[in-house]
Short mmCIF file of C-alpha atoms in Angstrom, two decimals:
data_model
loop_
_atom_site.label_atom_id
_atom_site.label_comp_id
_atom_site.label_asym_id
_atom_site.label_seq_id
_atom_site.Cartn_x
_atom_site.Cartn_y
_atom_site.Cartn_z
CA UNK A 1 -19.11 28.06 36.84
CA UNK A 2 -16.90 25.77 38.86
CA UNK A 3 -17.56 22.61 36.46
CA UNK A 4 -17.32 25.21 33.27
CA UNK A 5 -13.76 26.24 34.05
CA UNK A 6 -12.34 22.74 35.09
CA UNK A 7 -13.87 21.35 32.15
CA UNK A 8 -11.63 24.42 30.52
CA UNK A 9 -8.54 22.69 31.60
CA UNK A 10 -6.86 20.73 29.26
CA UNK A 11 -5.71 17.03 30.59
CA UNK A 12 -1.70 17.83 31.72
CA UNK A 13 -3.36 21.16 33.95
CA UNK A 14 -6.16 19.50 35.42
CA UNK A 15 -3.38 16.70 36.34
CA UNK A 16 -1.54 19.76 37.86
CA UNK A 17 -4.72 21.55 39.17
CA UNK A 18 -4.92 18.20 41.59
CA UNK A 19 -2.10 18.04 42.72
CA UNK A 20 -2.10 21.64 43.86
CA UNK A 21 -5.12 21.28 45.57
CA UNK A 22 -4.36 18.55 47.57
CA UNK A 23 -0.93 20.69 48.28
CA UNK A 24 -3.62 23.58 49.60
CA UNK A 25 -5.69 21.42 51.69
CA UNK A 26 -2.94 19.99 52.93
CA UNK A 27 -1.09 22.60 54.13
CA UNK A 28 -4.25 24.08 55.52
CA UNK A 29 -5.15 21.30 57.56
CA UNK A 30 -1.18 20.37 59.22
CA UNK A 31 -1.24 24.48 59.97
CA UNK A 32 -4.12 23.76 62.16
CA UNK A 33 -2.82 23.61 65.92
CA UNK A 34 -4.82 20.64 66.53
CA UNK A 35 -1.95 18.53 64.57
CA UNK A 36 0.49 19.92 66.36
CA UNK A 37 2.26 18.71 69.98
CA UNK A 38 1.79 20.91 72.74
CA UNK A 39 5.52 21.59 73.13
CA UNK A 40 6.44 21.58 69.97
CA UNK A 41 8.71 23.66 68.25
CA UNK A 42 7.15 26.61 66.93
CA UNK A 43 6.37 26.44 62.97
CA UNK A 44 5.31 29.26 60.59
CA UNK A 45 2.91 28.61 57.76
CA UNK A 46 6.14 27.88 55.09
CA UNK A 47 7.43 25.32 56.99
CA UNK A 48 4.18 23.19 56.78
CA UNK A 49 3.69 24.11 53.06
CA UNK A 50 7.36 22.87 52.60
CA UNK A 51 6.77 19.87 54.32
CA UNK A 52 3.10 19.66 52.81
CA UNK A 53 4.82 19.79 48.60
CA UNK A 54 7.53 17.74 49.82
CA UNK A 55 4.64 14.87 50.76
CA UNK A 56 2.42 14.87 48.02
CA UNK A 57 5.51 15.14 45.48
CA UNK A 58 6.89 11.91 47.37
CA UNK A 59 10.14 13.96 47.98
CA UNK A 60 11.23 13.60 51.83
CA UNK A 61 12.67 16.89 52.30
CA UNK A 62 11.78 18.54 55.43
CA UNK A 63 12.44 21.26 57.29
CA UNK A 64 10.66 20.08 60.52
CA UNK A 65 11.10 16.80 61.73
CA UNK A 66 7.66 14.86 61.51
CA UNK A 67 8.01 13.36 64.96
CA UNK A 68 8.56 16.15 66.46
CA UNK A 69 6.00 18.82 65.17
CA UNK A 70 2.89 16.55 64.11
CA UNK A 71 0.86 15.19 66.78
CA UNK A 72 -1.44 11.58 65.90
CA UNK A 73 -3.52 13.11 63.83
CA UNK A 74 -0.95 15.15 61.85
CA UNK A 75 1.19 11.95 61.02
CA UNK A 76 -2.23 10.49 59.99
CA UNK A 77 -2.62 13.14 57.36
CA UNK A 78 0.91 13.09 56.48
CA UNK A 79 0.48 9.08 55.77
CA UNK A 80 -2.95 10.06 53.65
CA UNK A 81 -1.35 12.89 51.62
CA UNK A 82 2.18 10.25 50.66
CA UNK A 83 -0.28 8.25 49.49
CA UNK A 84 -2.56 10.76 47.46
CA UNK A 85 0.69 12.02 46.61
CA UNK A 86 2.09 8.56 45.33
CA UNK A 87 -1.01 6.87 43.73
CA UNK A 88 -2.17 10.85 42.61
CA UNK A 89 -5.40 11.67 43.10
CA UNK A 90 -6.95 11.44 39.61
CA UNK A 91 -6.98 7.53 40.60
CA UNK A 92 -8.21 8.01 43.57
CA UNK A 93 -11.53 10.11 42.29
CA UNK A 94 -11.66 6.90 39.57
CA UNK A 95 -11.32 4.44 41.83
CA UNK A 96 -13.80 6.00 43.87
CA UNK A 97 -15.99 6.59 39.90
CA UNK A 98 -15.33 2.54 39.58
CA UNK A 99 -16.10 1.01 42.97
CA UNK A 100 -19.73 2.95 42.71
CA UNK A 101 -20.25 1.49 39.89
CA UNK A 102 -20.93 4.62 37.78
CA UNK A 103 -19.71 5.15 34.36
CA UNK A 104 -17.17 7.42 33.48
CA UNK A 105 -16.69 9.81 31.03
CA UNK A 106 -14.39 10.19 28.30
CA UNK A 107 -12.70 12.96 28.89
CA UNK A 108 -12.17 11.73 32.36
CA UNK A 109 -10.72 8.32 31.12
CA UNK A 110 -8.21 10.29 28.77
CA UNK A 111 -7.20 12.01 32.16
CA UNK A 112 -7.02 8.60 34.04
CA UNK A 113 -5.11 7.22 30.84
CA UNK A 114 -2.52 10.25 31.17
CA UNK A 115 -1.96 10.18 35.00
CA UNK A 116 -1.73 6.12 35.21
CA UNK A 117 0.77 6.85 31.86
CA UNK A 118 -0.69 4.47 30.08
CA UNK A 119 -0.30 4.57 26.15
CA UNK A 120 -3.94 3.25 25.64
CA UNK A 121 -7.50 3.45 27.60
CA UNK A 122 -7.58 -0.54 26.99
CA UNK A 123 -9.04 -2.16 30.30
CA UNK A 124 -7.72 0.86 32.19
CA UNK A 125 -10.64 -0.26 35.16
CA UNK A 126 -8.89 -3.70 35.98
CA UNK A 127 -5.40 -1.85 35.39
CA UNK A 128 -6.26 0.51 37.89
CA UNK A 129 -7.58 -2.12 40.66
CA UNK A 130 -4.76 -4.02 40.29
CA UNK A 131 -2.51 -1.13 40.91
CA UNK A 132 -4.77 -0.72 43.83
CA UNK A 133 -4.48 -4.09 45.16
CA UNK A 134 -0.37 -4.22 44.65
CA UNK A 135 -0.07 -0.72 46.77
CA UNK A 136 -2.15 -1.86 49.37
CA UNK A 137 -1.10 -5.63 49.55
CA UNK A 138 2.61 -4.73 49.83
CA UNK A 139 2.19 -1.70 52.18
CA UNK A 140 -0.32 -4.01 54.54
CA UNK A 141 2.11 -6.98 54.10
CA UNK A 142 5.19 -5.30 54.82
CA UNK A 143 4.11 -3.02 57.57
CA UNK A 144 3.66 -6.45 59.16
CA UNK A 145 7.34 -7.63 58.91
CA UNK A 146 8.49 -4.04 60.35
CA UNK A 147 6.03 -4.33 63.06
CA UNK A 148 7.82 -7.68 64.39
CA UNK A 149 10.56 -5.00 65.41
CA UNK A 150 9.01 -2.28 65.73
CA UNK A 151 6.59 -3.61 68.72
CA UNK A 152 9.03 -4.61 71.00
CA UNK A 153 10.65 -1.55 70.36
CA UNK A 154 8.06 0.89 70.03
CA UNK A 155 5.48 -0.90 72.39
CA UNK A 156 1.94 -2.33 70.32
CA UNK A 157 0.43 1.02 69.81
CA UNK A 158 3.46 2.66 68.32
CA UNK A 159 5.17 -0.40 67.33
CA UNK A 160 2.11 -0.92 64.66
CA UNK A 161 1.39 3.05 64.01
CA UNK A 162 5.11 3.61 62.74
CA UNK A 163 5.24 0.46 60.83
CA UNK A 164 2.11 1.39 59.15
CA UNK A 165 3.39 4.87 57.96
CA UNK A 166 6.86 3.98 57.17
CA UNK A 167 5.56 1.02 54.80
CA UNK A 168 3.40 3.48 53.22
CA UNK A 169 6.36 6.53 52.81
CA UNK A 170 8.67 3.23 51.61
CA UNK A 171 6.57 2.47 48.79
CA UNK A 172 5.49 5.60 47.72
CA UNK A 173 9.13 6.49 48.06
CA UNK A 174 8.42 9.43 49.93
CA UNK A 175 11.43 9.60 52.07
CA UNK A 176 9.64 10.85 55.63
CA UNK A 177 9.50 9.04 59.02
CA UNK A 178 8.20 9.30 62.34
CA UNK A 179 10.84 8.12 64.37
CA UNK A 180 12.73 11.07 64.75
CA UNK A 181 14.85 14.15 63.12
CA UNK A 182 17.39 11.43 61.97
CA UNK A 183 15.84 9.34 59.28
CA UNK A 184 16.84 5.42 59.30
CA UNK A 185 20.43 6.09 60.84
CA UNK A 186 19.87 4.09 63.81
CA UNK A 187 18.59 1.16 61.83
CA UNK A 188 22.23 1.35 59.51
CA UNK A 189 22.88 -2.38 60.76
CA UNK A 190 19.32 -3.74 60.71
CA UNK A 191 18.53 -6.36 58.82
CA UNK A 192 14.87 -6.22 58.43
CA UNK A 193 14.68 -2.77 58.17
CA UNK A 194 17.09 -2.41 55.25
CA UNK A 195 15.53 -5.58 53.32
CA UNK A 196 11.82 -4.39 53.89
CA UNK A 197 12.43 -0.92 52.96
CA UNK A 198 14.54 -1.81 50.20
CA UNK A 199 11.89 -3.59 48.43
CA UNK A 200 9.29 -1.46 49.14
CA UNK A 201 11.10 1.18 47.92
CA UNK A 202 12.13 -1.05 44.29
CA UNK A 203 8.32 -2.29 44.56
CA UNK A 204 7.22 1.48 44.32
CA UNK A 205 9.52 2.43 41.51
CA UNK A 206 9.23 -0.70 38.99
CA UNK A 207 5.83 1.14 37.91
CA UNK A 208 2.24 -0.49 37.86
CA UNK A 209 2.91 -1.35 34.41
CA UNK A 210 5.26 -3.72 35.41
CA UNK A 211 3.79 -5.13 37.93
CA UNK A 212 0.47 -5.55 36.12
CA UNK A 213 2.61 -7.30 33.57
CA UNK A 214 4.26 -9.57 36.00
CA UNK A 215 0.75 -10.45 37.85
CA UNK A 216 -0.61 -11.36 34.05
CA UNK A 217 3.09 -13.64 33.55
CA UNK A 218 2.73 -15.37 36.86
CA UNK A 219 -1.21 -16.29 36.68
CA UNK A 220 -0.40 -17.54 33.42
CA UNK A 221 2.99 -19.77 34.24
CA UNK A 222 0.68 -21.40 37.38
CA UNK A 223 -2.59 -21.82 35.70
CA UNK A 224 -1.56 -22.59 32.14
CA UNK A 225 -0.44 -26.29 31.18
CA UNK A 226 2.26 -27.04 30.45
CA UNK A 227 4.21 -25.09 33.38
CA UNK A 228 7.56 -23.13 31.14
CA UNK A 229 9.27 -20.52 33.23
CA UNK A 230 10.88 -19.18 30.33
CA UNK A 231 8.52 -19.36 27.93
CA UNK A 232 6.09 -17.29 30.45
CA UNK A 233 8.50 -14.74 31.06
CA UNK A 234 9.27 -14.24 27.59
CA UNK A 235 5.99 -12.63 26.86
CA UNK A 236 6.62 -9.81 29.15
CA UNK A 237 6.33 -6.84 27.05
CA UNK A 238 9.54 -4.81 25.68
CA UNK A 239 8.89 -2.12 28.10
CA UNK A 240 8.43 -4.15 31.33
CA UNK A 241 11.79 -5.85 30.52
CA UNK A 242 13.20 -2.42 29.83
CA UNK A 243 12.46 -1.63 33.20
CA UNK A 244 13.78 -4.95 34.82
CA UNK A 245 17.13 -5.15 33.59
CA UNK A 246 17.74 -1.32 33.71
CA UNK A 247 16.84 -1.03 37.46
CA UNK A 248 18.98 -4.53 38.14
CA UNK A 249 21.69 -2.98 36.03
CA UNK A 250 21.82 0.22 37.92
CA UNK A 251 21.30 -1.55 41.71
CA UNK A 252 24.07 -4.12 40.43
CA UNK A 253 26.73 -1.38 39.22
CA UNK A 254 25.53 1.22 41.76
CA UNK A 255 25.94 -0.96 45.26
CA UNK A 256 29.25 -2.39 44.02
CA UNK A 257 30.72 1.33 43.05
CA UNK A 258 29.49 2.91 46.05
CA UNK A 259 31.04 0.21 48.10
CA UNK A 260 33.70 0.27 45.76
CA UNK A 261 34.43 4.03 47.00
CA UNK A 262 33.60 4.29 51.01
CA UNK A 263 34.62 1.08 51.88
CA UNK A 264 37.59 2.73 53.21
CA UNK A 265 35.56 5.33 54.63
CA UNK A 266 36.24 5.42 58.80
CA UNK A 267 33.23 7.82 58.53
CA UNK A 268 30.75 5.72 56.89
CA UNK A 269 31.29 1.70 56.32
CA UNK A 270 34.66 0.76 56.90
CA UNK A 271 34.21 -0.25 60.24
CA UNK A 272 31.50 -2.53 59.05
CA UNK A 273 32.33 -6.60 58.39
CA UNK A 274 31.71 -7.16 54.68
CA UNK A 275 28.32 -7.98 54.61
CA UNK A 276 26.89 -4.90 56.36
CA UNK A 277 29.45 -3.02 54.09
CA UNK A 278 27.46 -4.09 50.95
CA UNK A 279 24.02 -4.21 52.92
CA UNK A 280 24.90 -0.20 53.91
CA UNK A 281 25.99 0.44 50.00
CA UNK A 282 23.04 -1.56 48.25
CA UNK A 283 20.10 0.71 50.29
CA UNK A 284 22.01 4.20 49.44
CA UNK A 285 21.69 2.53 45.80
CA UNK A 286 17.81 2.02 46.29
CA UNK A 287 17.21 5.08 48.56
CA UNK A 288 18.96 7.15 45.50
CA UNK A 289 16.61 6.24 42.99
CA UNK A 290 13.89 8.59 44.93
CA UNK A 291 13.38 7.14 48.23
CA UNK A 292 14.55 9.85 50.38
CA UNK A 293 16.05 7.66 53.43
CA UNK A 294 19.31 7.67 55.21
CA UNK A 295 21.10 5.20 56.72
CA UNK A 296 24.66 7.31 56.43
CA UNK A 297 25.40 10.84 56.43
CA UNK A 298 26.28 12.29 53.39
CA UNK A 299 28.35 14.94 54.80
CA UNK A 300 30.57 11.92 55.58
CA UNK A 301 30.29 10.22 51.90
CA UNK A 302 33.41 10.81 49.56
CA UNK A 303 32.71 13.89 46.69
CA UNK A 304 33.16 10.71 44.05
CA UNK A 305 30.43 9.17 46.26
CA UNK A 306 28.36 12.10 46.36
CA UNK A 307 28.90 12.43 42.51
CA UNK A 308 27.63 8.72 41.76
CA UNK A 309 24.68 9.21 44.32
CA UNK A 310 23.40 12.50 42.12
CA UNK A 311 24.07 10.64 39.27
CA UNK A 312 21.64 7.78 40.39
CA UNK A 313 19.05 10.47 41.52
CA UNK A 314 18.84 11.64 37.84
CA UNK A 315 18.18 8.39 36.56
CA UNK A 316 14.82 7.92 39.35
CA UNK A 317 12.88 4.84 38.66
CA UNK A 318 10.34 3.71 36.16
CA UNK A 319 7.60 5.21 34.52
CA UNK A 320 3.57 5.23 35.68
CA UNK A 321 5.39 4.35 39.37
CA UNK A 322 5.77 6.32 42.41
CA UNK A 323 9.26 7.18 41.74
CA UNK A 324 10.79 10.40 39.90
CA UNK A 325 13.83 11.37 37.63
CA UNK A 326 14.07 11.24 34.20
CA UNK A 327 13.34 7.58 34.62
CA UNK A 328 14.95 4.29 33.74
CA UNK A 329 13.62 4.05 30.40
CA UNK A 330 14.91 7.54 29.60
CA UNK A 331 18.03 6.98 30.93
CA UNK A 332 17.66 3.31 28.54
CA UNK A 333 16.64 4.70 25.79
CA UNK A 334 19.58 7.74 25.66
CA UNK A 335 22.36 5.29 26.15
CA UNK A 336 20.75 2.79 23.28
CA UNK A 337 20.75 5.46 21.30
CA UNK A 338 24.28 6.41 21.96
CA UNK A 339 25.14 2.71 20.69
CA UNK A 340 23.38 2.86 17.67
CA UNK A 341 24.98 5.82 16.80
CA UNK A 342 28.74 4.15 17.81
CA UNK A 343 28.22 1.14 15.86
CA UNK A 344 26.88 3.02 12.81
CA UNK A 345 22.98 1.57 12.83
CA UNK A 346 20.33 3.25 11.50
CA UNK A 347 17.88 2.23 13.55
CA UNK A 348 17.33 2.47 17.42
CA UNK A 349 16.58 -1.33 18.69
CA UNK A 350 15.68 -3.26 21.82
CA UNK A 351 15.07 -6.97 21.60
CA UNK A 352 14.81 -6.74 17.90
CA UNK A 353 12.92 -4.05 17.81
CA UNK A 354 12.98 -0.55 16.32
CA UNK A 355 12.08 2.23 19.05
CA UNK A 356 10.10 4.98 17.14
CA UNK A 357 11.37 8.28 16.36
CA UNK A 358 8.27 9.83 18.23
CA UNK A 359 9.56 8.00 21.50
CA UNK A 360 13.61 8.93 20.90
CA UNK A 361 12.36 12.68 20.08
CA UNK A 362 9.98 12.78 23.62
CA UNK A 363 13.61 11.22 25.46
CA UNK A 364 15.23 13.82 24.60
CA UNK A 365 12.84 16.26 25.16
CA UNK A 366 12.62 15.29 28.74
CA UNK A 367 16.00 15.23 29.41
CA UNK A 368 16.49 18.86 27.93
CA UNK A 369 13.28 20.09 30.11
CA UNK A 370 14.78 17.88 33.31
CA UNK A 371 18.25 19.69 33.03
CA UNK A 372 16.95 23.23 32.26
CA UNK A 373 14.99 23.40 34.93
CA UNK A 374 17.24 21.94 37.26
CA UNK A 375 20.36 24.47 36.18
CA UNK A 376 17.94 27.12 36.71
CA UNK A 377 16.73 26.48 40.54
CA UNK A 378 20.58 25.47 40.51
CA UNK A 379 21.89 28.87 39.39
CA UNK A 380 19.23 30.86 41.79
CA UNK A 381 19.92 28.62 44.67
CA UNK A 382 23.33 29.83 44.34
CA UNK A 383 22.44 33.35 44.02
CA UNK A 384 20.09 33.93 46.95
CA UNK A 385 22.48 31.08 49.35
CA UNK A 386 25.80 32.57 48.92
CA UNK A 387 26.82 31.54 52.11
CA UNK A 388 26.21 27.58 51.83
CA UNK A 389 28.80 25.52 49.38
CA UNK A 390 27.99 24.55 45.63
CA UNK A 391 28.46 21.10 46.19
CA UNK A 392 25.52 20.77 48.97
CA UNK A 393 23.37 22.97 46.73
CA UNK A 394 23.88 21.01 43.79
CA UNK A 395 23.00 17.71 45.65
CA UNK A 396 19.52 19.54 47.19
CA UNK A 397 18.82 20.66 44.15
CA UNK A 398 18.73 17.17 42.43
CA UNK A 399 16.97 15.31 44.96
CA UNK A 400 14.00 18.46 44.76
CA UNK A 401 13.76 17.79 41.33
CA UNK A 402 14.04 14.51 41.01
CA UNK A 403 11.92 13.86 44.38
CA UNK A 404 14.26 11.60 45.69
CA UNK A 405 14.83 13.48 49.46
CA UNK A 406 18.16 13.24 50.37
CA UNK A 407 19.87 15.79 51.60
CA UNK A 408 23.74 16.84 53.43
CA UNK A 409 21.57 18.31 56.32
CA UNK A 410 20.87 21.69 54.31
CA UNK A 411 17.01 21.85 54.21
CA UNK A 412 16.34 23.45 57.17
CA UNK A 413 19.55 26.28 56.86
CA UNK A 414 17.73 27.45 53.38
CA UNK A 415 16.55 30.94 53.48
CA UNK A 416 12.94 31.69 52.58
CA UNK A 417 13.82 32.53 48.86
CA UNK A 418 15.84 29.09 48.90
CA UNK A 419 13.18 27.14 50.45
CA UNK A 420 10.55 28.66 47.84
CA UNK A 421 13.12 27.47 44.90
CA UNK A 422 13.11 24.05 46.06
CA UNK A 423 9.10 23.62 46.48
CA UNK A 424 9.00 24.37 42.61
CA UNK A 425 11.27 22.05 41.84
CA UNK A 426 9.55 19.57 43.68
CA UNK A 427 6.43 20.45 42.22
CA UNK A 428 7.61 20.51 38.27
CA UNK A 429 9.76 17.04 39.64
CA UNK A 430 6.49 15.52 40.33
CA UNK A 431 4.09 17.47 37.94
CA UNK A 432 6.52 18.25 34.92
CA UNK A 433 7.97 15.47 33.10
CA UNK A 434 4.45 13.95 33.14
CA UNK A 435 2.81 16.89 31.47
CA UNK A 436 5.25 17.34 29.15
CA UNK A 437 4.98 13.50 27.76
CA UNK A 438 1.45 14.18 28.11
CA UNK A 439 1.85 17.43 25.95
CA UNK A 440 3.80 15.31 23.39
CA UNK A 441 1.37 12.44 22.99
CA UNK A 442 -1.34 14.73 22.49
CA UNK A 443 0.05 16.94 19.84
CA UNK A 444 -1.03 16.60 16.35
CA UNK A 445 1.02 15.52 13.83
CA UNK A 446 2.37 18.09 10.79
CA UNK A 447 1.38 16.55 7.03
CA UNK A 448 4.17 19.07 5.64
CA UNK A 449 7.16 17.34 4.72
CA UNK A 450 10.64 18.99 4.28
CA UNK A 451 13.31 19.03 2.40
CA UNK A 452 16.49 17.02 4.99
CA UNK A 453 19.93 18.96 5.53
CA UNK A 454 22.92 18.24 6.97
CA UNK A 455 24.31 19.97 9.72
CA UNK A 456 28.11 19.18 11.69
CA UNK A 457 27.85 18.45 15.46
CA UNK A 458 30.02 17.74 17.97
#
């Protein structure tokens, strides 16, 4: 019965059938007292469902602070249920398929395909251990570089316990910590901190595509003769380098403006020499595109700072990656499209290529479902918070949806209707601009051809 209705599912609800049920579990298990401190505050089943969808969607909002509600073996499940949450636990169960060696079925490889968003099934067993092996190696790597501070600090069995799960919410880009109800503030002026967060939290949202395409251009420039740098880095594919000079575009452009606007700030950075003024701007950049830390408070930031920062959350990171938004690619794609249509081409290109109609008609698709949904938890937000400004509800609602996890210290004020709007747009976030590329890649194709008309826009 239970095998007859899964098999039922089609692909894009089975994808959101597991993530729900690791939600459930979840939530079950960090209700349990045993995960709790003795003296904690007290908590109510919402709060650890909040907290629960706010994990496994990689979000960060919270309202309870981890370190001060979750006991050992709570933070322990918190660190297992970022990771389900980031990696997703389709590739989890086919890792676990591949390791023992067992073959796997079709159906479940068009699954694996969908949830790794892959365009193709093609070696999708070495794709997926090398994702494996990238997640792991930089979490285990850089959890060592935090831990040089963080044991003197913390002491050894802390000092290595908090490196481990903040390496792990950095990559994953799920925003939470165990350090306290503050997030990263009292690191603002550490170096290590903000370098080794920073590129976990860039790692996490290039997408394994990328970085499976990377591994495959560096193996080749070191054990291929002769040795060309550019010549190996040329063969990265269209959609790797898509990714690459988006995200440096956006990091470049976004640390510079948001310096650019608080570096006048008494509030923020303007007490700050230069070079902790840019180091301070560059990780709100990164943190923005779905990270979730804070090094600031945003109640201090400028509205035009505020405005950029929501603006950055939209974009996310890349696809197939732990990061969320409407992506960098989407956010690529829309503005080459906007030039071709300025400079009168025909034709949507990238390197000398054409992009397909299929893949401009999903872009926009995405961005219509992204901005639908998000004006509609807007609107109710507003309706059922009367009491807490637009501006603050605006900039909740966007990090929910776009799982980023930044926040003007609203979270915990929301009322129970308000809380309940911003687990579903964590949840659709997370879940629904996969399904619905999933949706659109599985559709079949109409042989009935139309007449064309013209119709006046804009």
């Amino acid at each position: 019965m239970k095998r007859s209705f899964i098999k039922s599912l089609s692909v894009t609800q089975r994808l959101t059938f597991s993530f729900a049920i690791v939600i459930l579990i979840g939530t079950l298990l960090l209700s349990m007292p045993f995960t709790h401190y003795q003296n904690g505050p007290e908590t109510v089943y919402l709060d650890h469902f909040f907290n629960v969808v706010s994990m496994v969607c990689v979000t960060g909002l919270s309202v309870v602070p981890v370190a001060e509600v979750y006991n050992g073996i709570g933070q322990t499940i918190t660190m297992m249920l970022m990771q389900i949450g980031g990696l997703g636990l389709v590739t989890l169960i086919a890792m676990s398929t591949f390791a023992l060696k067992r073959k796997m079925r079709l159906s479940d490889q068009t699954l694996l395909q969908s949830a790794l968003n892959r365009g193709d099934s093609k070696d999708l067993k070495h794709y997926l251990f090398f994702a494996y092996k990238v997640t792991f190696g930089l979490e285990a790597i850089a959890a060592l570089v935090i831990m040089t501070d963080f044991i003197p600090r913390f002491g050894w069995k802390n000092g290595i316990f908090n490196s481990i799960f903040l390496a792990i919410s950095a990559f994953c880009n799920a925003g939470f910590d165990n350090l306290g109800n503050s997030s990263l503030k009292d690191f603002v002026l550490n170096p290590t901190l903000n370098l080794i967060v920073t590129f976990l939290i860039i790692s996490g949202g290039l997408g394994f595509a990328v970085w499976v395409d990377l591994g495959l251009a560096v193996k080749k420039f070191f054990f291929e003769r002769p040795h060309c740098y550019g010549a190996t880095f040329r063969k990265l594919s269209n959609q790797s380098r898509l990714v690459i000079q988006t995200t440096t575009v956006i990091l470049v452009l976004g640390t510079f403006l948001s310096w650019f606007l608080e570096k006048d700030n008494s509030k923020t950075i303007a007490n700050y020499n230069q070079f902790q003024q840019f180091m301070v701007s560059f990780f709100q950049t990164v943190t923005m595109r779905t990270a979730g830390f804070a090094t600031i408070s945003y109640n201090d930031t400028l509205a035009p700072t505020n405005i950029l920062y929501m603006i950055q959350m939209v974009i996310g990171g890349a696809p197939g990656g732990t990061a969320g938004g409407i992506k960098v690619t989407t956010a690529a794609i829309t503005f080459l499209l906007f030039k071709a249509e300025l400079s009168g081409q025909s034709e949507v290109t990238f390197r000398n290529r054409i992009i397909a109609n299929k893949t401009i008609k999903q872009t926009m698709t995405v961005l219509i479902f992204f901005f639908a949904v998000l004006m509609t938890g807007y609107i109710l937000l507003l309706s059922v918070e009367p009491n807490i400004a637009p501006i603050p509800l605006l900039f909740e609602s966007i990090s929910a949806i776009a799982t980023v996890g930044v926040s003007m210290d609203l979270t915990p004020q929301l009322s129970t209707a308000g809380r309940l709007i911003i687990i579903v747009l964590m949840f659709v976030g997370r879940v629904g601009p996969i399904t619905v590329l999933i949706s659109l890649i599985q559709r079949k194709e109409k042989t009935i051809q139309y007449a064309t008309t013209d119709i006046l826009v804009g």
